[in-house]
Amino acid sequence: SRQSHIRNFSIIAHIDHGKSTLADRILEATQALTKREMKEQTLDAMDLERERGITIKLNAVELTYKAPDGETYIFHLIDTPGHVDFSYEVSRSLAACEGALLVVDAAQGVEAQTLANVFLALENNLEIIPVINKIDLPNADPDRVKKEIEDVIGLDASDAVLASAKTGIGTEDILKQIIDRIPAPTGDPDAPLRALIFDSLYDAYRGVVVYVRIIDGTVRVGDTIKLMATGKTFEVIEVGVSTPKIETRDALSVGDVGFLTASIKSVHDTRVGDTITYAERPAAEPLPGYRKMNPMVYCGLYPIDTARYDDLREALGRLELNDAALQYEPETSEALGFGFRCGFLGLLHMDIVQERLEREFNIDLIATAPSVIYKVKLTDGSTVDVGNPSEMPERKYLEEVSEPYVKATIMTPNDYVGTIMELCQRKRGDFKNMEYLDDNRTNIIYDLPLSEIMYDFFDSLKSSTKGYASLDYEMDGYRVSDLVKMDILLNGEKVDALSVIVHKEFAYDRGKAIVEKLKELIPRQQFEVPIQAAIGLKIISRSTIKALRKNVLAKCYGGDVSRKRKLLEKQKEGKKRMKAVGSVDVPQEAFMAVFRMS
Ligand code: GTP
């Protein structure tokens, strides 16, 4: 039967171990695309993904494979992101599969996110096929990596495929193992429909396009379907799959991974993780769905042009549909006007969302410094969540302030254990445990304040270990800390969008650093601008931006025209990302500087 010939799988890996490249080889082997159509890393469709060389959104394709045994198989390949910010997307795609290819770089070996992804796959009861990739590299050491897979992960690696996604070595073997080892889907095609929504996007012509994995039943064009979470019903207009060309079909049945449209207009009706069933003959129970993801980092996003507030709201609505982890609500800032407080899974996620808003929707934005959520107990016994530093109540009303901690697992060659512990200590870390994984690798486990690892922790870790250490972390509750709100005053006026929460011990140093940095970043104005950092009413640091004396062009002594033009253009460029705060023009970098220095 068709169902017994379906194989649904994902590719999981630590970042950069070669998932997307391997996906390309599989597309090629199944002749999904002719060589001419084949662009490098086809599955990374978004421009941003191609430019940054990372996978952000999951993508699903249907492939037809004529196996050497003469049988024809249908593969559904679901690509997943590798960065820790996007592990949410990974668990979503794994819920739509029966198996996973575990790609491990033959030179780098097992890394922190290799482990984290394996755990996600095991939670979803997936059959895992180890693939040791990049065996073409001169420093590849497949035997060592096999041993690591067995010792560190605890998977049998005796049948691990040795592959080079770059040259194509091992691809046939991978396809064979997919057929032999990954079970076919087991649902009942005649049962009431149960389709898991794992993604959706908005299309101006077709309305919401919903991506589904069919667990039970069959969905046909013309069926009336019901979304179980909201109870809303729609008539199916179109069903189909991506091969990766869009192909419409009459129906999707058990095991299929594809899309449907049903003139769904509101982005809020198709919640990712929800179950679609028949309106007339509904399933008794929805599918388990997904664990809800809570944002870990918040920031304010404000349109530079205040007239574009409604456009920004619209754009966030569109993105939210496509990015279930994004949250937002309106907020106002005295300094910046009307905008939104947005929640993200991490800094990379925040960066990507901001860039997508600017690129896909053409809205220039000011982003305020990212902040974690503080849990605040007030003297009257009540508690509040504070995700915006400027809303931190005055000190006299505070009973205690708690901040989020993460449990960080750092996997490293033994040589760097000392360096890493120093770094963690400096970031207010609390040493928990150390595990020797094999002869030359150690897992170091620290509890760290989320706010401390948000900014440059990952970069510091990489640079102090020559790139060898890898990081994975999970939220680990809240702890009381000695935190204070620091305000920044420009020209004597408190700028709410520049307030930060800092640990009391570091307040003076950070106040000083921030004031100095702002002095550097805020351009001279027509008048002198004092900058102050204050805790409550107490000024802890101050500096002054001198008044503008001469025109920038005066520097050029009239000679070089092209140099003058460049300078003017540079000035214009700078202006674009400048926001008038009271009487002072403040550039975007200033908002970020507060964060970097704190
Ligand atoms: P994310 O999607 O960002 O998680 O990364 P990824 O795991 O998909 O990695 P990707 O396929 O983008 O590969 C990362 C880098 O490794 C790219 O520069 C690839 O060209 C390179 N690469 C992938 N496979 C091989 C291989 O077999 N041999 C060699 N030498 N390089 C490879």
XYZ file of C-alpha atoms and ligand atoms in Angstrom:
630
model
C 0.000 0.000 0.000
C 0.961 3.623 -0.329
C 1.020 4.090 3.434
C 3.554 1.292 3.974
C 5.892 3.044 1.539
C 5.881 6.403 3.315
C 8.874 7.468 5.420
C 8.735 10.691 7.437
C 11.973 12.007 8.846
C 13.895 15.039 9.979
C 17.543 15.845 9.989
C 18.921 16.937 13.334
C 22.396 18.216 14.101
C 24.465 20.761 15.942
C 24.662 24.020 13.994
C 26.936 23.850 10.917
C 27.390 20.094 10.930
C 25.821 19.971 7.461
C 22.074 19.401 7.708
C 21.048 21.651 4.834
C 23.826 20.353 2.611
C 22.767 16.761 3.263
C 19.156 17.694 2.537
C 20.343 18.973 -0.851
C 22.034 15.647 -1.597
C 18.834 13.801 -0.745
C 16.813 16.111 -3.007
C 19.260 15.404 -5.785
C 19.239 11.634 -5.264
C 15.465 11.614 -5.430
C 15.565 13.817 -8.526
C 13.275 16.304 -6.876
C 15.145 18.942 -8.789
C 17.228 18.789 -11.892
C 20.817 19.895 -11.483
C 19.958 23.140 -13.196
C 17.215 23.913 -10.703
C 19.438 22.974 -7.867
C 20.660 26.019 -6.066
C 22.916 25.476 -3.153
C 20.937 24.760 -0.002
C 17.531 24.750 -1.578
C 15.606 24.250 1.611
C 16.853 27.482 3.119
C 14.350 29.483 1.167
C 14.296 32.766 3.007
C 16.886 35.258 1.779
C 17.922 35.868 5.319
C 18.657 32.187 5.847
C 20.758 32.057 2.735
C 22.730 35.126 3.715
C 23.378 34.070 7.239
C 23.850 30.432 6.306
C 21.524 29.234 9.011
C 18.178 27.537 9.001
C 15.417 29.399 10.820
C 12.109 27.975 9.676
C 11.384 24.344 9.209
C 10.583 23.268 5.666
C 8.859 20.108 4.510
C 9.174 18.462 1.104
C 7.725 15.318 -0.456
C 10.182 13.211 -2.426
C 9.673 10.124 -4.546
C 12.476 7.588 -4.389
C 12.853 4.588 -6.658
C 14.879 2.242 -4.502
C 17.381 -0.245 -5.940
C 14.954 -3.025 -4.864
C 12.496 -1.705 -7.491
C 9.949 -0.335 -5.007
C 8.945 3.321 -5.021
C 8.934 5.141 -1.689
C 7.514 8.471 -0.616
C 9.753 10.475 1.687
C 8.696 13.508 3.651
C 11.780 15.369 4.667
C 11.411 18.057 7.292
C 14.377 20.329 7.739
C 14.998 21.811 11.165
C 17.049 24.699 12.551
C 20.148 24.069 14.611
C 20.486 27.174 16.791
C 19.476 26.903 20.408
C 17.003 29.807 20.008
C 14.978 27.684 17.635
C 14.750 24.380 19.472
C 11.032 25.055 19.583
C 10.849 24.621 15.825
C 12.881 21.435 16.127
C 10.448 19.805 18.517
C 7.578 20.849 16.264
C 9.018 19.157 13.227
C 10.010 16.040 15.148
C 6.397 15.545 16.202
C 5.553 15.079 12.518
C 8.123 12.294 11.950
C 8.856 8.659 12.691
C 12.600 8.937 12.284
C 15.574 11.289 12.279
C 18.959 11.422 10.651
C 21.434 12.520 13.287
C 24.230 14.371 11.508
C 27.516 14.663 13.383
C 30.545 16.452 11.967
C 33.409 13.962 11.578
C 35.945 16.530 12.787
C 33.985 18.369 15.490
C 32.258 15.322 16.942
C 29.336 15.365 19.335
C 28.421 18.865 20.597
C 25.970 20.263 23.102
C 23.105 20.686 20.665
C 23.725 17.263 19.165
C 22.795 15.931 22.581
C 19.885 18.320 23.091
C 18.415 17.376 19.700
C 18.838 13.675 20.362
C 16.861 14.081 23.573
C 14.073 15.819 21.655
C 14.053 12.969 19.130
C 13.950 10.339 21.869
C 11.064 12.178 23.565
C 9.165 11.813 20.290
C 10.053 8.077 20.049
C 11.909 8.528 16.787
C 14.179 5.977 15.175
C 17.584 7.654 15.020
C 20.050 6.981 12.209
C 23.537 8.344 12.965
C 25.337 9.936 10.012
C 28.954 10.962 10.391
C 29.341 13.815 7.904
C 32.281 15.684 6.352
C 34.490 12.579 6.170
C 36.236 14.343 3.274
C 37.850 16.801 5.698
C 41.548 16.146 6.335
C 41.021 16.212 10.095
C 37.964 13.933 10.002
C 38.175 11.181 12.591
C 35.112 8.978 12.074
C 36.268 6.269 14.490
C 36.617 8.757 17.330
C 33.204 10.240 16.498
C 31.612 6.773 16.389
C 32.982 6.120 19.842
C 31.655 9.491 21.037
C 28.201 8.718 19.708
C 28.250 5.491 21.683
C 29.886 6.814 24.873
C 28.386 10.281 25.086
C 24.942 9.789 23.523
C 24.522 6.098 24.159
C 23.372 5.203 20.624
C 24.626 2.175 18.735
C 26.913 3.623 16.056
C 28.103 0.390 14.476
C 25.875 1.050 11.440
C 26.512 4.802 11.355
C 26.759 6.057 7.789
C 30.071 7.638 6.851
C 29.152 10.494 4.590
C 30.247 13.648 2.878
C 27.280 15.791 2.051
C 29.678 17.907 0.052
C 30.856 15.178 -2.327
C 27.819 12.888 -2.097
C 29.601 9.935 -0.457
C 27.191 7.878 1.638
C 23.931 9.286 0.252
C 22.768 5.917 -1.159
C 23.478 4.242 2.149
C 21.473 6.901 3.998
C 18.487 6.361 1.684
C 18.677 2.608 2.272
C 18.726 3.026 6.037
C 15.765 5.398 5.872
C 13.761 2.668 4.125
C 14.959 -0.215 6.296
C 14.939 1.384 9.724
C 12.322 4.137 9.873
C 8.827 2.725 10.443
C 5.962 3.611 8.088
C 3.165 5.734 9.591
C 0.591 3.680 11.485
C -2.594 5.826 11.464
C -6.018 4.701 10.191
C -6.973 6.286 6.841
C -10.702 5.667 7.455
C -10.809 7.110 10.966
C -12.020 10.676 11.620
C -9.419 13.162 10.411
C -6.652 14.245 12.761
C -4.104 16.557 11.152
C -1.413 18.254 13.196
C -0.746 21.883 12.248
C 3.006 22.361 12.404
C 3.345 25.651 10.557
C 1.327 28.229 8.660
C 1.848 31.341 6.635
C -0.245 34.084 5.121
C -0.638 34.370 1.376
C -2.322 37.461 -0.022
C -4.325 35.451 -2.593
C -5.080 32.202 -0.839
C -5.420 33.356 2.750
C -3.738 31.293 5.439
C -1.746 28.316 4.126
C -1.679 25.623 6.801
C 1.070 22.985 6.893
C -0.085 19.683 8.315
C 0.962 16.141 9.066
C -1.966 13.742 8.675
C -2.043 11.368 11.637
C -5.448 9.722 10.978
C -8.020 9.974 8.215
C -7.993 11.697 4.833
C -8.633 15.312 3.917
C -10.096 16.095 0.489
C -10.842 19.260 -1.443
C -14.426 20.243 -0.564
C -14.366 18.689 2.936
C -15.664 20.836 5.769
C -12.983 20.895 8.440
C -12.967 22.065 12.027
C -10.069 23.545 13.973
C -10.325 21.838 17.329
C -8.931 24.646 19.485
C -11.301 27.339 18.239
C -14.164 25.196 16.896
C -14.219 27.253 13.685
C -15.156 25.486 10.458
C -13.947 26.032 6.896
C -14.331 24.402 3.491
C -11.094 23.031 2.054
C -10.245 24.788 -1.202
C -6.890 23.289 -1.999
C -4.553 20.585 -0.685
C -1.056 19.835 -1.873
C 2.596 19.216 -1.195
C 5.905 20.849 -1.897
C 8.277 18.716 -3.975
C 9.773 21.463 -3.457
C 7.705 22.778 -6.347
C 4.124 23.364 -5.198
C 1.877 20.510 -6.426
C -1.835 20.426 -5.697
C -3.547 17.082 -4.967
C -7.083 15.776 -4.493
C -6.399 14.542 -0.992
C -3.852 14.096 1.784
C -3.997 10.851 3.745
C -2.291 9.125 6.684
C 1.398 9.913 6.832
C 1.227 12.746 4.334
C 2.926 16.038 5.068
C 1.566 18.901 3.016
C -0.514 22.031 3.012
C -4.143 23.038 2.760
C -6.000 26.280 2.225
C -9.614 26.989 3.147
C -10.161 30.733 2.732
C -9.016 31.243 6.289
C -8.679 34.987 6.647
C -7.674 35.514 10.223
C -4.170 34.671 11.231
C -5.391 33.763 14.707
C -7.570 30.837 13.632
C -4.772 28.439 12.783
C -2.781 27.901 15.896
C 0.372 25.871 15.439
C 0.037 22.610 17.373
C -3.736 22.545 16.946
C -5.566 19.567 15.401
C -7.744 19.773 12.290
C -10.670 17.342 12.106
C -13.910 16.889 10.133
C -16.757 19.226 11.065
C -19.353 16.452 10.625
C -17.481 13.457 12.022
C -14.964 14.963 14.459
C -12.208 13.027 16.204
C -12.870 12.339 19.875
C -9.585 13.786 21.100
C -7.185 16.336 19.634
C -3.506 15.400 19.217
C -1.242 16.275 22.132
C 0.041 19.378 20.314
C 3.075 21.257 21.447
C 4.450 22.429 24.687
C 3.907 26.180 24.925
C 7.057 28.211 24.529
C 7.495 31.245 26.680
C 9.659 34.088 25.449
C 12.841 34.607 27.415
C 13.856 38.006 26.123
C 11.791 41.140 25.568
C 12.444 44.404 23.820
C 10.467 47.400 22.606
C 10.118 47.882 18.847
C 9.166 51.370 17.662
C 8.711 52.615 14.109
C 11.102 55.440 13.365
C 8.327 57.051 11.378
C 5.479 57.264 13.905
C 2.910 57.186 11.085
C 3.847 53.555 10.473
C 2.574 52.222 13.781
C -0.395 50.452 12.151
C 1.862 48.918 9.511
C 4.060 47.585 12.274
C 1.076 46.024 14.026
C -0.006 44.388 10.767
C 3.515 43.103 10.113
C 3.853 41.621 13.597
C 0.513 39.874 13.074
C 1.820 38.291 9.882
C 5.062 37.203 11.460
C 3.374 35.797 14.526
C 1.430 33.404 12.333
C 4.613 32.086 10.876
C 6.555 32.205 14.109
C 4.591 30.796 16.997
C 7.185 31.805 19.547
C 6.899 35.529 18.828
C 4.710 37.540 21.213
C 3.848 41.229 21.229
C 1.639 43.803 22.867
C 1.290 47.554 22.426
C 3.331 49.802 24.684
C 4.060 53.477 24.877
C 7.289 55.147 25.748
C 7.606 58.791 26.676
C 10.786 58.911 24.652
C 9.837 56.813 21.638
C 6.069 57.122 21.297
C 3.822 54.213 20.280
C 5.334 50.789 19.724
C 5.226 47.192 20.863
C 6.862 45.197 23.604
C 7.876 41.947 21.904
C 8.940 38.631 23.383
C 11.528 36.316 21.814
C 13.186 32.989 22.514
C 16.631 34.533 22.483
C 18.780 37.258 20.984
C 19.236 35.615 17.614
C 15.476 35.220 17.371
C 15.067 38.898 18.254
C 17.585 39.903 15.627
C 15.924 37.807 12.954
C 12.456 39.187 13.706
C 13.713 42.753 13.585
C 15.463 42.120 10.320
C 12.425 40.418 8.795
C 10.225 43.369 9.789
C 12.599 45.770 8.129
C 13.156 43.697 5.028
C 9.867 42.018 4.318
C 7.688 44.894 5.472
C 9.983 47.860 4.887
C 9.568 49.361 8.313
C 12.534 51.122 9.873
C 12.659 50.375 13.561
C 14.270 51.403 16.791
C 14.763 48.443 19.087
C 15.287 49.105 22.778
C 17.773 47.108 24.807
C 16.620 43.537 25.395
C 15.519 42.595 28.864
C 14.572 39.412 30.662
C 11.382 39.194 32.748
C 11.850 40.024 36.420
C 9.475 38.726 39.042
C 8.918 41.465 41.580
C 7.400 41.131 45.039
C 6.056 44.407 46.365
C 5.881 45.544 49.959
C 2.084 45.267 49.881
C 2.468 41.507 49.259
C 1.483 41.524 45.573
C 3.727 40.329 42.758
C 4.241 41.687 39.235
C 6.203 40.611 36.170
C 8.434 43.318 34.789
C 9.709 42.896 31.218
C 10.433 46.546 30.662
C 13.095 48.066 32.922
C 11.411 51.469 32.936
C 8.402 49.866 34.609
C 10.391 48.563 37.564
C 8.676 50.037 40.656
C 10.616 52.404 42.875
C 12.927 50.794 45.360
C 10.863 51.744 48.368
C 7.958 49.599 47.114
C 10.125 46.541 46.470
C 10.186 43.566 48.783
C 12.403 41.460 46.514
C 13.302 41.066 42.848
C 13.966 37.695 41.219
C 15.615 37.086 37.883
C 15.494 34.075 35.543
C 18.322 31.562 35.676
C 19.345 28.986 33.139
C 21.032 25.664 33.575
C 23.861 25.848 31.086
C 25.648 22.756 29.841
C 28.978 23.487 28.237
C 30.728 20.690 26.437
C 34.435 21.247 26.023
C 37.794 19.599 25.463
C 39.467 19.156 28.866
C 42.100 21.839 28.151
C 39.570 24.655 28.437
C 37.851 23.691 31.668
C 39.693 26.377 33.670
C 39.018 29.151 31.161
C 35.341 28.321 31.023
C 34.946 28.242 34.778
C 36.538 31.680 35.019
C 34.120 33.025 32.426
C 31.114 31.544 34.227
C 32.284 32.912 37.564
C 32.614 36.375 36.050
C 29.038 36.118 34.810
C 27.715 35.450 38.324
C 27.565 31.704 37.612
C 26.964 29.074 40.224
C 28.972 25.894 39.625
C 26.831 22.770 39.693
C 28.567 19.780 38.279
C 31.215 18.409 35.971
C 30.948 15.175 33.979
C 33.873 13.515 32.223
C 32.367 12.210 29.021
C 35.393 10.408 27.641
C 39.181 10.818 27.593
C 39.187 14.362 26.338
C 35.738 15.843 26.801
C 33.951 17.301 29.767
C 30.472 18.596 30.385
C 30.483 21.585 32.732
C 27.181 22.529 34.268
C 26.528 25.987 35.690
C 23.511 27.895 36.860
C 23.739 31.363 35.306
C 21.498 34.433 35.280
C 19.859 34.566 31.857
C 20.620 38.280 31.598
C 24.344 37.552 31.904
C 24.483 35.016 29.116
C 22.233 36.996 26.795
C 24.765 39.286 25.386
C 28.293 38.138 24.753
C 28.514 34.867 26.659
C 28.360 32.694 23.594
C 30.944 34.776 21.738
C 33.285 34.850 24.732
C 32.920 31.117 25.094
C 33.775 30.526 21.465
C 36.712 32.892 21.368
C 38.273 31.663 24.606
C 38.112 28.028 23.495
C 39.095 28.461 19.834
C 35.546 27.494 18.925
C 35.748 24.070 20.547
C 33.298 24.492 23.389
C 29.589 24.302 22.724
C 26.659 25.521 24.740
C 23.152 24.369 25.416
C 20.849 25.812 28.038
C 17.394 25.487 29.464
C 15.391 27.702 31.783
C 15.808 26.830 35.401
C 13.414 29.009 37.375
C 13.867 32.290 39.224
C 16.180 33.395 42.011
C 16.186 36.436 44.230
C 18.992 38.847 43.291
C 20.180 42.229 44.446
C 19.046 44.180 41.401
C 18.490 47.882 40.921
C 17.027 50.026 38.168
C 19.395 52.486 36.607
C 17.941 55.437 34.700
C 19.683 57.453 32.045
C 19.047 61.204 31.783
C 19.742 63.166 28.628
C 19.709 66.910 28.996
C 18.261 66.464 32.461
C 15.318 64.361 31.237
C 14.897 60.722 32.111
C 14.718 58.621 28.927
C 12.476 55.674 29.778
C 13.668 53.609 26.822
C 17.232 53.720 28.143
C 16.559 52.403 31.659
C 18.282 49.136 32.603
C 18.228 46.671 35.473
C 21.678 45.888 36.848
C 23.140 43.909 39.697
C 23.881 46.281 42.538
C 27.505 45.220 42.811
C 28.149 46.218 39.197
C 25.967 49.346 39.147
C 28.717 51.965 39.459
C 31.034 50.434 36.879
C 28.235 49.869 34.448
C 26.763 53.303 34.924
C 30.110 54.785 34.106
C 30.630 52.569 31.088
C 27.167 53.371 29.730
C 27.586 57.122 30.132
C 30.960 57.036 28.373
C 29.590 54.906 25.559
C 26.573 57.174 25.054
C 28.850 60.154 24.882
C 30.646 58.462 22.037
C 27.515 57.368 20.196
C 25.187 60.337 20.446
C 26.226 62.884 17.866
C 26.911 66.459 18.895
C 23.827 68.633 18.835
C 23.433 72.414 18.509
C 23.681 72.655 22.298
C 25.526 70.958 25.117
C 23.909 67.703 26.309
C 24.642 66.386 29.799
C 24.346 62.589 30.195
C 23.709 61.131 33.640
C 23.194 57.673 35.102
C 21.045 57.586 38.212
C 19.767 55.097 40.711
C 16.634 56.578 42.180
C 17.495 60.228 42.796
C 21.173 59.564 43.157
C 23.383 60.435 40.192
C 26.134 57.831 39.991
C 27.890 58.969 36.833
C 27.885 61.945 34.477
C 29.438 63.269 31.292
C 28.716 65.923 28.674
C 28.426 65.955 24.909
C 29.879 69.232 23.710
C 27.843 71.445 21.418
C 28.357 71.165 17.692
C 30.863 73.694 16.503
C 31.287 73.329 12.819
C 29.678 71.833 9.816
C 31.047 68.355 8.952
C 32.019 69.544 5.512
C 34.395 72.097 6.945
C 36.768 69.203 7.561
C 37.163 68.628 3.858
C 38.819 71.905 3.029
C 36.755 72.169 -0.129
C 39.007 69.927 -2.220
C 37.664 66.453 -2.743
C 34.084 66.377 -4.032
C 33.575 62.646 -3.825
C 34.798 62.592 -0.273
C 32.275 65.321 0.560
C 29.510 63.334 -1.021
C 30.506 60.286 0.971
C 30.402 62.243 4.171
C 26.971 63.607 3.389
C 25.703 60.158 2.525
C 27.122 58.823 5.724
C 25.311 61.533 7.617
C 22.076 60.674 5.850
C 22.560 56.986 6.606
C 23.087 57.850 10.240
C 19.922 59.958 10.301
C 17.767 57.119 9.113
C 18.333 55.247 12.338
C 18.050 58.234 14.572
C 15.100 58.983 16.793
C 14.388 62.392 18.294
C 14.115 61.954 22.046
C 12.883 65.256 23.405
C 15.324 67.707 21.922
C 18.129 65.189 21.394
C 18.682 62.936 18.359
C 19.575 59.464 19.579
C 20.893 56.757 17.216
C 19.831 53.110 17.370
C 23.242 52.004 18.667
C 22.724 54.023 21.821
C 19.792 51.827 22.847
C 21.828 48.698 22.312
C 24.850 50.157 24.078
C 22.929 50.318 27.325
C 22.511 46.588 27.052
C 26.040 45.768 25.949
C 27.528 47.718 28.814
C 25.221 46.300 31.442
P 22.166 25.236 10.054
O 21.102 25.044 9.019
O 22.499 26.663 10.215
O 21.868 24.558 11.326
O 23.488 24.570 9.507
P 23.571 23.186 8.787
O 23.785 22.134 9.802
O 22.446 23.049 7.836
O 24.906 23.263 7.998
P 25.131 23.513 6.438
O 24.541 22.444 5.604
O 24.758 24.916 6.158
O 26.703 23.307 6.384
C 27.586 24.082 7.162
C 28.902 24.234 6.412
O 29.566 22.963 6.282
C 28.717 24.749 5.002
O 29.777 25.636 4.739
C 28.834 23.507 4.139
O 29.322 23.783 2.839
C 29.833 22.675 4.916
N 29.660 21.231 4.708
C 28.509 20.536 4.781
N 28.739 19.217 4.523
C 30.052 19.096 4.285
C 30.899 17.984 3.973
O 30.508 16.834 3.855
N 32.219 18.253 3.817
C 32.729 19.504 3.942
N 34.045 19.655 3.769
N 31.967 20.567 4.233
C 30.637 20.377 4.397
